[in-house]
JSON list of C-alpha atoms in Angstrom, two decimals:
[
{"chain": "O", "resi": 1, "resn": "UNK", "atom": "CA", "xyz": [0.00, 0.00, 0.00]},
{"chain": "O", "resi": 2, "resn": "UNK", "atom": "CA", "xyz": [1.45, 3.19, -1.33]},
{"chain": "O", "resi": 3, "resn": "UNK", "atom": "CA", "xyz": [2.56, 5.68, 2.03]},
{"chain": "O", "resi": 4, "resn": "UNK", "atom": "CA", "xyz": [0.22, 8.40, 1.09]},
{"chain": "O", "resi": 5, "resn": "UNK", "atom": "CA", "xyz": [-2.69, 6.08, 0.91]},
{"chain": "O", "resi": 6, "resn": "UNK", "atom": "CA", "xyz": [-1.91, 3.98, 4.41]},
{"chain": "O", "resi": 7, "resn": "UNK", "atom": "CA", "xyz": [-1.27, 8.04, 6.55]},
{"chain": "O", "resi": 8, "resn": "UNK", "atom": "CA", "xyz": [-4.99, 9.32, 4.35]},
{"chain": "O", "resi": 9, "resn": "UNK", "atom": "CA", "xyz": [-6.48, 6.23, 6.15]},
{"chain": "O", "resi": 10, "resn": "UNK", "atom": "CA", "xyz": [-4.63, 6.53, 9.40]},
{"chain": "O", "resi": 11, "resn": "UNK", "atom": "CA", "xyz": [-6.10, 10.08, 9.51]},
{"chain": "O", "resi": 12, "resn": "UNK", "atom": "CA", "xyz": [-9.84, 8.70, 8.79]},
{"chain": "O", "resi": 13, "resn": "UNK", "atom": "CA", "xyz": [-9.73, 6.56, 11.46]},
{"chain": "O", "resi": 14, "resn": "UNK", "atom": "CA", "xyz": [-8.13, 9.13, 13.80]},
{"chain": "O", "resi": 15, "resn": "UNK", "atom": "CA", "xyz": [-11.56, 11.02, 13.11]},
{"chain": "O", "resi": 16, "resn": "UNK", "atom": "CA", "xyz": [-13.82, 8.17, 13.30]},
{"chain": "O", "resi": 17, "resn": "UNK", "atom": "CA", "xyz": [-16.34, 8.28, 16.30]},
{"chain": "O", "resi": 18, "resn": "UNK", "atom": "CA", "xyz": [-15.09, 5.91, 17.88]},
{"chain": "O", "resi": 19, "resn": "UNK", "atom": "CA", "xyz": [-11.49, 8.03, 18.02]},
{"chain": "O", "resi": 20, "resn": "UNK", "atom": "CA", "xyz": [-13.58, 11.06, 18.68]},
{"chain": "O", "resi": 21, "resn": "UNK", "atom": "CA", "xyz": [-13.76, 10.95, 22.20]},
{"chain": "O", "resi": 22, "resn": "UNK", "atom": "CA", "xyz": [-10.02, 9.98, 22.38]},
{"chain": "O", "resi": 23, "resn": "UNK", "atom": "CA", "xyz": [-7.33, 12.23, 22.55]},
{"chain": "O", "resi": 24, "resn": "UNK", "atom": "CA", "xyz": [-4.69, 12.68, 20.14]},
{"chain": "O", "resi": 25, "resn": "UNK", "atom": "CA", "xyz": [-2.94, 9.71, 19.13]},
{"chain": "O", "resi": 26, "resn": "UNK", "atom": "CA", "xyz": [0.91, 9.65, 19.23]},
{"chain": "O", "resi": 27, "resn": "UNK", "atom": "CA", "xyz": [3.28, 8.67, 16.54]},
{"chain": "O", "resi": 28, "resn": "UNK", "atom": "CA", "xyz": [3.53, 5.29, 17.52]},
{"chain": "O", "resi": 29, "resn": "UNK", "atom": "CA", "xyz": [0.31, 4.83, 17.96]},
{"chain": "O", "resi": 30, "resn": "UNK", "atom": "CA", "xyz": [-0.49, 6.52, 14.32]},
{"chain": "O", "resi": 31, "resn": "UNK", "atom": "CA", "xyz": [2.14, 3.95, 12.97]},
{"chain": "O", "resi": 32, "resn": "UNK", "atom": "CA", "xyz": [0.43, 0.92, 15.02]},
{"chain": "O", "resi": 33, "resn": "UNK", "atom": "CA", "xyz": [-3.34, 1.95, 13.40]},
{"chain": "O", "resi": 34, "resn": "UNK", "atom": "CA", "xyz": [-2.02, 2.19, 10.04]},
{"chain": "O", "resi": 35, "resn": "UNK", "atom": "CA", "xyz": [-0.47, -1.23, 10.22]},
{"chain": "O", "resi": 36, "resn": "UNK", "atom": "CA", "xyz": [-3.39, -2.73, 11.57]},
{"chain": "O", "resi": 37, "resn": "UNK", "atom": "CA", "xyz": [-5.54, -0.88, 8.68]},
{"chain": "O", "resi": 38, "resn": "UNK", "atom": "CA", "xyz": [-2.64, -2.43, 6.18]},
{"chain": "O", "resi": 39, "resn": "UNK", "atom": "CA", "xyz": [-3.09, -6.05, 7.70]},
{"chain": "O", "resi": 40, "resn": "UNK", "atom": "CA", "xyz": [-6.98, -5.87, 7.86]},
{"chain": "O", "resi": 41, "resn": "UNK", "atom": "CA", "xyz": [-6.95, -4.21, 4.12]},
{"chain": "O", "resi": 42, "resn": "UNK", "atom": "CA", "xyz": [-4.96, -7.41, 3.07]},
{"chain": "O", "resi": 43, "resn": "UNK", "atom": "CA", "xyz": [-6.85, -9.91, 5.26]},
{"chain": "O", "resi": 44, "resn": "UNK", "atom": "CA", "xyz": [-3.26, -11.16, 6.87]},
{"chain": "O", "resi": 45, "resn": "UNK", "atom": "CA", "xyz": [-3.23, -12.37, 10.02]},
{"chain": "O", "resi": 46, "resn": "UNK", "atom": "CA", "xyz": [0.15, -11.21, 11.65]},
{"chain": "O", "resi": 47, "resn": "UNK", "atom": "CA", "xyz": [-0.13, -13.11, 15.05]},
{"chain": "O", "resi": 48, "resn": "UNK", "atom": "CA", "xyz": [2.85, -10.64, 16.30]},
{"chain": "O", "resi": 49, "resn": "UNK", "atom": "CA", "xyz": [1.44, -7.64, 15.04]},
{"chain": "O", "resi": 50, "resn": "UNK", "atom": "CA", "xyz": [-1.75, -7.86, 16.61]},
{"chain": "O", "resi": 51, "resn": "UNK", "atom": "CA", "xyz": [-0.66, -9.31, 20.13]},
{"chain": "O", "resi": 52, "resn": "UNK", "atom": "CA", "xyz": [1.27, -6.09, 20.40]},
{"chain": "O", "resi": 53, "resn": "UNK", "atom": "CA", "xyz": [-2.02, -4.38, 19.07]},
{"chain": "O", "resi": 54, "resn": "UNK", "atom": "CA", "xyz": [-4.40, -6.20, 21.73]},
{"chain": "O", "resi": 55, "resn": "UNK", "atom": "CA", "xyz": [-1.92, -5.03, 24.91]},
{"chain": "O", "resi": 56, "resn": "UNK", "atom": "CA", "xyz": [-1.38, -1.55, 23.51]},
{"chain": "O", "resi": 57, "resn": "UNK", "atom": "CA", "xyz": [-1.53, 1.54, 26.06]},
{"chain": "O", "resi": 58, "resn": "UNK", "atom": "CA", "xyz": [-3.87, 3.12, 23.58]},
{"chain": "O", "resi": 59, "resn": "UNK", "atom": "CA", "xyz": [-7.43, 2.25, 23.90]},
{"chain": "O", "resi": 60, "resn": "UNK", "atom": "CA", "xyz": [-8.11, 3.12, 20.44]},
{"chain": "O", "resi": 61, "resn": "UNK", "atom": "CA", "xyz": [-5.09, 0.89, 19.03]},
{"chain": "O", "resi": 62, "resn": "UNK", "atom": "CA", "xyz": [-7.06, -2.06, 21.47]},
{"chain": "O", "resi": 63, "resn": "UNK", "atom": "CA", "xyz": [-10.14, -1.15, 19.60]},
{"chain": "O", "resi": 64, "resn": "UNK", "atom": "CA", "xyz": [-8.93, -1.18, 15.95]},
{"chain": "O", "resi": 65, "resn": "UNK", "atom": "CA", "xyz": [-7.34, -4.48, 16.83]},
{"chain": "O", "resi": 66, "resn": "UNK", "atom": "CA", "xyz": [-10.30, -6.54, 17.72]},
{"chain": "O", "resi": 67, "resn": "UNK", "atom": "CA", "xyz": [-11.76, -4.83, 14.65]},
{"chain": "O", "resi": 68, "resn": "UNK", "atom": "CA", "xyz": [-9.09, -5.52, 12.45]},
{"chain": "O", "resi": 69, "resn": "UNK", "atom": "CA", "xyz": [-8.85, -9.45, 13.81]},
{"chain": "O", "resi": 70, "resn": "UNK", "atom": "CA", "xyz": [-12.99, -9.81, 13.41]},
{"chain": "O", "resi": 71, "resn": "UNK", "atom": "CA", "xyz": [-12.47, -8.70, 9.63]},
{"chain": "O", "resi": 72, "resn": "UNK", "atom": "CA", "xyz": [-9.38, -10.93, 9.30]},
{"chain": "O", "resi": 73, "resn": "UNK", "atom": "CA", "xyz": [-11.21, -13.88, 10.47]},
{"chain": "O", "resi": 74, "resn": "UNK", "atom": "CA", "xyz": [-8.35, -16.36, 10.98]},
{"chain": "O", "resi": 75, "resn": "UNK", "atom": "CA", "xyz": [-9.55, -18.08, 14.25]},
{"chain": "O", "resi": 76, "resn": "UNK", "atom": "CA", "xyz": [-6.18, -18.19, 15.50]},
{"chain": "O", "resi": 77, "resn": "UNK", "atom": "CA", "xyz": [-7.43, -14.33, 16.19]},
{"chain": "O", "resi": 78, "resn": "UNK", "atom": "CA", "xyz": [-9.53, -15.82, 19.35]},
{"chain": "O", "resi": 79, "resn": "UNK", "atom": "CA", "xyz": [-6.83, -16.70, 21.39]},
{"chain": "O", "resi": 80, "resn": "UNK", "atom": "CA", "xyz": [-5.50, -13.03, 21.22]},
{"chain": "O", "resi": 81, "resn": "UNK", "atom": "CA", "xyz": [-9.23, -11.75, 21.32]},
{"chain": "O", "resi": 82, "resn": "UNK", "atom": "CA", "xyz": [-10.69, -13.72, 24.50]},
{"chain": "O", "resi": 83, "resn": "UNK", "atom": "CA", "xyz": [-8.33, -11.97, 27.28]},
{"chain": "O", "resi": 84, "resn": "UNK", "atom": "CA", "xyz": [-9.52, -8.54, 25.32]},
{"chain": "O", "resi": 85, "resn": "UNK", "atom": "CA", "xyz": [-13.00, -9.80, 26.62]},
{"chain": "O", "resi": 86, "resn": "UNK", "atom": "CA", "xyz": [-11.80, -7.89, 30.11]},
{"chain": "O", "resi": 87, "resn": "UNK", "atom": "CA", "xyz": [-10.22, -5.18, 29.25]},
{"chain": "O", "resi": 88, "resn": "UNK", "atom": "CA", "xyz": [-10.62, -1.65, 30.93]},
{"chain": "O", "resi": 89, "resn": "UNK", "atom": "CA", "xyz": [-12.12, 0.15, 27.99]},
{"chain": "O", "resi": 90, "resn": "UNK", "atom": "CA", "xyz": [-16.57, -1.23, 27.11]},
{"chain": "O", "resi": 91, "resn": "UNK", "atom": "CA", "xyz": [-16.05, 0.02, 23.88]},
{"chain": "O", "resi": 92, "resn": "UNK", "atom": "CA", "xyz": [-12.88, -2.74, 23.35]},
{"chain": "O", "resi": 93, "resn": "UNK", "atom": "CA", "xyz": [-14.80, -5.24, 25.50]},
{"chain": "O", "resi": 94, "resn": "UNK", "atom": "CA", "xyz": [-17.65, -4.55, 22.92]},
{"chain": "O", "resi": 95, "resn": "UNK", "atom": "CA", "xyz": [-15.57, -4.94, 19.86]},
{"chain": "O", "resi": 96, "resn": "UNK", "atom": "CA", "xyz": [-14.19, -8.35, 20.88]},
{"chain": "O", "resi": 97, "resn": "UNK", "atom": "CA", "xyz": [-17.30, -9.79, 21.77]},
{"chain": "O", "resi": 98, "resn": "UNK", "atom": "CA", "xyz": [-18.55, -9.02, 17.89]},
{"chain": "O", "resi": 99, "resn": "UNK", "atom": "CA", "xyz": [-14.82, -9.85, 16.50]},
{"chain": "O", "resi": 100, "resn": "UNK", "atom": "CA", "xyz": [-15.55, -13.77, 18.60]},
{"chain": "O", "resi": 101, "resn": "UNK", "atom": "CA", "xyz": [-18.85, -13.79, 16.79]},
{"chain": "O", "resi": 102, "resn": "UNK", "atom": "CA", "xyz": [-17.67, -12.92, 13.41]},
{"chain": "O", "resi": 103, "resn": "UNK", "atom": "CA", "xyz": [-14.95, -15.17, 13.84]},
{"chain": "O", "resi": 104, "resn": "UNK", "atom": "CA", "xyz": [-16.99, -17.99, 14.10]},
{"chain": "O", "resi": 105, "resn": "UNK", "atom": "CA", "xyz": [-15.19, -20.43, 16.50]},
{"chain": "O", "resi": 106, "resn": "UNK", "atom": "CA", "xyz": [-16.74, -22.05, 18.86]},
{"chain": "O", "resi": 107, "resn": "UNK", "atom": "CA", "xyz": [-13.48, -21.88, 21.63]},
{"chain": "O", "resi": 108, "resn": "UNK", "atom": "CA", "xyz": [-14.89, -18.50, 22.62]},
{"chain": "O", "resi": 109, "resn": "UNK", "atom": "CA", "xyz": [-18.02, -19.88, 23.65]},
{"chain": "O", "resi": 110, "resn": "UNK", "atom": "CA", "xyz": [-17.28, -20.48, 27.42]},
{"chain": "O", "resi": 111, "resn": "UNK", "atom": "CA", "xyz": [-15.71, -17.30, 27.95]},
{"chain": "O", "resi": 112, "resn": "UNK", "atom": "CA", "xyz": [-18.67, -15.53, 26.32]},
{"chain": "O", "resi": 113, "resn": "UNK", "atom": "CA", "xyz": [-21.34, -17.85, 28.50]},
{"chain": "O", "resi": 114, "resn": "UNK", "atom": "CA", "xyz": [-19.57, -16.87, 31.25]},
{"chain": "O", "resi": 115, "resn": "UNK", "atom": "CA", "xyz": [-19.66, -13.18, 31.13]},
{"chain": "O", "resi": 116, "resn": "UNK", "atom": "CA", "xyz": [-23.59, -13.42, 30.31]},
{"chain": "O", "resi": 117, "resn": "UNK", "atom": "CA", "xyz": [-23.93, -15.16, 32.88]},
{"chain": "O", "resi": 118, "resn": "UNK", "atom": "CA", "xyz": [-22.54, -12.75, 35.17]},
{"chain": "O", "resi": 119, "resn": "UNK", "atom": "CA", "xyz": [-24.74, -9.97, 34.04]},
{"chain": "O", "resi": 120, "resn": "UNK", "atom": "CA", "xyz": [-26.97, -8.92, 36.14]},
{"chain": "O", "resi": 121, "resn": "UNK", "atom": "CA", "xyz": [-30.94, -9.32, 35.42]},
{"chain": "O", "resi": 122, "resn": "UNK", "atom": "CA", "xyz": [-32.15, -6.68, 32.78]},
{"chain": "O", "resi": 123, "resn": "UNK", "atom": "CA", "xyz": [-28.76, -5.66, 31.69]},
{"chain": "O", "resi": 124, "resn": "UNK", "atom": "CA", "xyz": [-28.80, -4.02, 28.49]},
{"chain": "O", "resi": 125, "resn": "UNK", "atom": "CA", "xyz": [-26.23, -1.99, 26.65]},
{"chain": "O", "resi": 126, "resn": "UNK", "atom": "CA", "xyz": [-23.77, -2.78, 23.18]},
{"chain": "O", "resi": 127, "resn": "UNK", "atom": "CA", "xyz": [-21.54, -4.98, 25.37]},
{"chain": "O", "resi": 128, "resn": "UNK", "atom": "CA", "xyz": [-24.87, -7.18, 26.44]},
{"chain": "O", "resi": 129, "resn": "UNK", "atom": "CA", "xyz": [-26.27, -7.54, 22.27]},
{"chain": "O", "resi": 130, "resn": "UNK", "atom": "CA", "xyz": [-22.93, -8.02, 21.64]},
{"chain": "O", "resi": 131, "resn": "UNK", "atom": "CA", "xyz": [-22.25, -10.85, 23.62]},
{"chain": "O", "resi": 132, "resn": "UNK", "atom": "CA", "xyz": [-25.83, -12.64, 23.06]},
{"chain": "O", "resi": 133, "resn": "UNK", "atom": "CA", "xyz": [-25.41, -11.91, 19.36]},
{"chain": "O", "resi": 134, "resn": "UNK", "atom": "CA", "xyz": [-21.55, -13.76, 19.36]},
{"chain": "O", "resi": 135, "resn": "UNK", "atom": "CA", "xyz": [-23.40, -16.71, 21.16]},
{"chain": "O", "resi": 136, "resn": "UNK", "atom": "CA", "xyz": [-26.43, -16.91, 19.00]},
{"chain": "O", "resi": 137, "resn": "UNK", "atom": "CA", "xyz": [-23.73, -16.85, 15.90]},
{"chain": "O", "resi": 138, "resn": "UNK", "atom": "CA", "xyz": [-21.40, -19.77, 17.42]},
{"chain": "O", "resi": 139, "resn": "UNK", "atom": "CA", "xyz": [-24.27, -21.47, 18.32]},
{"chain": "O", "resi": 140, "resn": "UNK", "atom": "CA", "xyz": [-24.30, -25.18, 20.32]},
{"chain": "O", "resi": 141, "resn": "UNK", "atom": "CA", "xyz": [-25.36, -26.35, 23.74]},
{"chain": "O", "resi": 142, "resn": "UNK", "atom": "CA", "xyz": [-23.54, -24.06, 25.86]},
{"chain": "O", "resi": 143, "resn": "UNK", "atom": "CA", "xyz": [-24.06, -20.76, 24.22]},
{"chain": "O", "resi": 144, "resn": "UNK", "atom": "CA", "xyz": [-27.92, -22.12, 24.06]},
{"chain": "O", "resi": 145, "resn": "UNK", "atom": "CA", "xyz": [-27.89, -22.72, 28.03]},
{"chain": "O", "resi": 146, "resn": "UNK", "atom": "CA", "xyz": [-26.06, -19.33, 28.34]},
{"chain": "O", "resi": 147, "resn": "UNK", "atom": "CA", "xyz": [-28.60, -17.71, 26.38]},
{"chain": "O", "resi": 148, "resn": "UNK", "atom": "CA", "xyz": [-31.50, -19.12, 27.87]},
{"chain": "O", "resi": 149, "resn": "UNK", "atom": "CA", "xyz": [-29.72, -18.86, 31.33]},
{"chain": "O", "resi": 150, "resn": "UNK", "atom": "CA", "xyz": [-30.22, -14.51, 30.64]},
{"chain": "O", "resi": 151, "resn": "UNK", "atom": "CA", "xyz": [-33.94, -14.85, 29.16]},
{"chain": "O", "resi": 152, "resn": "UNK", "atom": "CA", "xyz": [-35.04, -16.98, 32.40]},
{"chain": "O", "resi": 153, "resn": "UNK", "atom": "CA", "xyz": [-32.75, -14.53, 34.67]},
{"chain": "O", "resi": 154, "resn": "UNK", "atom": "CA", "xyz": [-34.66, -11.56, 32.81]},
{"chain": "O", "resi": 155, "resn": "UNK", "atom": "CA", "xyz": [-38.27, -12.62, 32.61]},
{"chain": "O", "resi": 156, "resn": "UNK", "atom": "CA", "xyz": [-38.02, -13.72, 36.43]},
{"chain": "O", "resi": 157, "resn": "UNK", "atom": "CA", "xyz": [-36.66, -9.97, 37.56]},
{"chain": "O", "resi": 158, "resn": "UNK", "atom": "CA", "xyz": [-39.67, -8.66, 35.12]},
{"chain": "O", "resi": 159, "resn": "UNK", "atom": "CA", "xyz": [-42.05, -9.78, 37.51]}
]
């Protein structure tokens, strides 16, 4: 990808909404986001690049990563995404949970049942759809008892 083309995409994802309410990234992190739009443009999975992505200081480098491994969709991406399933940022934590579902591997299933079931009754919010939407994609036995585990814990606190 030709330099001018890989800093005119850096700079439209530096004023994407998501990296609105960020503050300004620094070199290194410009440099990081443009690889990661370079490996995502190619659908390459760079196992290195994007475990240095997924730990990254910057929230918005975290973000771009899940995003970036989701589009990939090499299911070796779930091993680096399922820790990103805790991070400190919800909009990362969001992110993963719809890069495990749009990967498509079942692995991530556990960790995904658990966190549902450690919602509270009546949660709601992007992080809740997209952790019951991940599930209803990977399907099987345990994301079914995970998802019927938060319709039965819902319904009962409805009363």
């Amino acid at each position: 990808m030709p330099r001018s083309i890989a800093r005119i995409l850096v700079l439209l994802l530096l004023f994407s909404p998501a990296a609105s309410r960020a503050r300004a990234q620094d070199a290194g992190s410009a440099g990081d986001l443009g690889q990661l739009l370079s490996l995502e443009d190619r659908r390459l999975f760079d196992g290195a690049m994007l475990q240095r992505a997924a730990q990254h200081p910057d929230a918005v480098v975290r973000l771009r990563a899940a995003m970036a491994m989701g589009r990939i969709g090499d299911r070796a991406a779930a091993a680096l995404l399922l820790p990103m399933l805790l991070d400190q940022d919800s909009t990362v934590r969001t992110e993963t949970a719809f890069a495990l579902g749009e990967l498509g591997d079942p692995a991530a299933v556990p960790e995904l049942a658990a966190l549902a079931g450690r919602f509270p009754p009546n949660a709601q919010g992007e992080l809740v759809i997209e952790i019951v939407t991940a599930l209803a994609k990977l399907g099987g036995a345990e994301a079914e008892r995970a998802l019927e585990g938060m319709l039965d814990r819902h319904s009962a606190s409805a009363d």
